Amino acid sequence: MLQDDASQRLAAVQTAIARAAKIADITLIAVSKTHDAATIQPLIDAGQRVFGENRVQEAQGKWPQLRETTSGIALHLVGQLQSNKADEAVALFDAIHGVDRPSLVTALAKAMDKADRRPACFLQVNIGDEAQKGGCPVAELPALLAEAKAAALPVAGLMCVPPAGLEAAPYFALLAKLAREHDLAGLSMGMSSDYETAVTLGATHVRVGTALFGERA
């Protein structure tokens, strides 16, 4: 990706977020999964500092070197996390968005205690009740939240991925309602196709890939 392209894409997304925003401080997470360091660097040069990856191993292969040359990078894990990767995730990421089951809560709590490092955690809700997707069922959210708090996880808020092909707004509104009911400030919702809608409904973190990097090969 050329530097001019990166700057223009970043400016366009930032402008759209500002236009739709109800709150002043919204974190734009540039989802860099499948993109190599050479593709990511122009976006860093354009001023972007928060990035998202789906897989621990992929992130381990490119981000330590990128962080050596640029200060202030924050890395978010936005994909599913296996419990046996908790140690690596805690060591590398500043936020983990896919906390969706008690076994992962336990694994992350142990990893954080061992590393003395506490990345922010978002509890993922299966907002559309889809069997093929990760996330905690809505009815089980109170119990998962209680377990996370008992384990001293730093719970920043809730995260969701609405069903593909359906209007996202009702699902974003439901996640916002759940966050209010549980007194949680963070809402990680919205991707390239619907981040403006998410922002109008209270998103604090949007996870944008294609609109910043272009279509994946």
PDB file of N, CA, C and O in Angstrom, residues 25 52 77 79 83 113-115 142 169 175 194 211:
ATOM      1  N   ASP A  25     -14.255  10.281  22.267  1.00  0.00           N
ATOM      2  CA  ASP A  25     -13.068   9.434  22.231  1.00  0.00           C
ATOM      3  C   ASP A  25     -13.424   8.039  21.742  1.00  0.00           C
ATOM      4  O   ASP A  25     -13.912   7.205  22.504  1.00  0.00           O
ATOM      5  N   GLY A  52      -5.251  -4.389  15.187  1.00  0.00           N
ATOM      6  CA  GLY A  52      -5.893  -5.608  15.645  1.00  0.00           C
ATOM      7  C   GLY A  52      -5.445  -6.813  14.842  1.00  0.00           C
ATOM      8  O   GLY A  52      -5.274  -6.733  13.621  1.00  0.00           O
ATOM      9  N   LEU A  77      -6.113  -8.099  20.327  1.00  0.00           N
ATOM     10  CA  LEU A  77      -6.488  -9.408  19.783  1.00  0.00           C
ATOM     11  C   LEU A  77      -7.995  -9.394  19.566  1.00  0.00           C
ATOM     12  O   LEU A  77      -8.768  -9.330  20.525  1.00  0.00           O
ATOM     13  N   GLY A  79      -9.670 -11.719  17.443  1.00  0.00           N
ATOM     14  CA  GLY A  79     -10.194 -13.016  17.044  1.00  0.00           C
ATOM     15  C   GLY A  79     -10.380 -13.942  18.232  1.00  0.00           C
ATOM     16  O   GLY A  79     -10.163 -13.555  19.387  1.00  0.00           O
ATOM     17  N   SER A  83      -7.499 -21.278  24.961  1.00  0.00           N
ATOM     18  CA  SER A  83      -7.006 -21.148  26.331  1.00  0.00           C
ATOM     19  C   SER A  83      -5.514 -21.453  26.437  1.00  0.00           C
ATOM     20  O   SER A  83      -4.803 -20.847  27.245  1.00  0.00           O
ATOM     21  N   ASP A 113      -1.484 -13.093  36.145  1.00  0.00           N
ATOM     22  CA  ASP A 113      -0.784 -13.147  37.432  1.00  0.00           C
ATOM     23  C   ASP A 113       0.679 -13.526  37.239  1.00  0.00           C
ATOM     24  O   ASP A 113       1.577 -12.956  37.871  1.00  0.00           O
ATOM     25  N   LYS A 114       0.915 -14.486  36.330  1.00  0.00           N
ATOM     26  CA  LYS A 114       2.277 -14.955  36.099  1.00  0.00           C
ATOM     27  C   LYS A 114       3.139 -13.873  35.446  1.00  0.00           C
ATOM     28  O   LYS A 114       4.305 -13.681  35.804  1.00  0.00           O
ATOM     29  N   ALA A 115       2.546 -13.136  34.496  1.00  0.00           N
ATOM     30  CA  ALA A 115       3.305 -12.127  33.753  1.00  0.00           C
ATOM     31  C   ALA A 115       3.299 -10.766  34.436  1.00  0.00           C
ATOM     32  O   ALA A 115       4.043  -9.875  34.034  1.00  0.00           O
ATOM     33  N   PRO A 142     -24.382 -12.554  32.513  1.00  0.00           N
ATOM     34  CA  PRO A 142     -24.188 -12.182  33.922  1.00  0.00           C
ATOM     35  C   PRO A 142     -23.238 -13.132  34.663  1.00  0.00           C
ATOM     36  O   PRO A 142     -22.395 -12.681  35.450  1.00  0.00           O
ATOM     37  N   ALA A 169     -27.833  -2.669  13.084  1.00  0.00           N
ATOM     38  CA  ALA A 169     -28.230  -1.716  14.124  1.00  0.00           C
ATOM     39  C   ALA A 169     -28.942  -2.353  15.318  1.00  0.00           C
ATOM     40  O   ALA A 169     -28.612  -2.031  16.471  1.00  0.00           O
ATOM     41  N   LEU A 175     -26.369  -4.797  22.279  1.00  0.00           N
ATOM     42  CA  LEU A 175     -25.103  -4.842  23.015  1.00  0.00           C
ATOM     43  C   LEU A 175     -24.958  -3.607  23.897  1.00  0.00           C
ATOM     44  O   LEU A 175     -24.519  -3.706  25.050  1.00  0.00           O
ATOM     45  N   ASP A 194     -20.006  -1.523   8.627  1.00  0.00           N
ATOM     46  CA  ASP A 194     -21.053  -0.990   9.498  1.00  0.00           C
ATOM     47  C   ASP A 194     -20.528  -0.154  10.657  1.00  0.00           C
ATOM     48  O   ASP A 194     -21.251   0.118  11.607  1.00  0.00           O
ATOM     49  N   ALA A 211     -11.610  -1.174   4.908  1.00  0.00           N
ATOM     50  CA  ALA A 211     -11.695   0.249   4.590  1.00  0.00           C
ATOM     51  C   ALA A 211     -10.347   0.953   4.734  1.00  0.00           C
ATOM     52  O   ALA A 211     -10.141   2.026   4.152  1.00  0.00           O
TER      53      ALA A 211
END
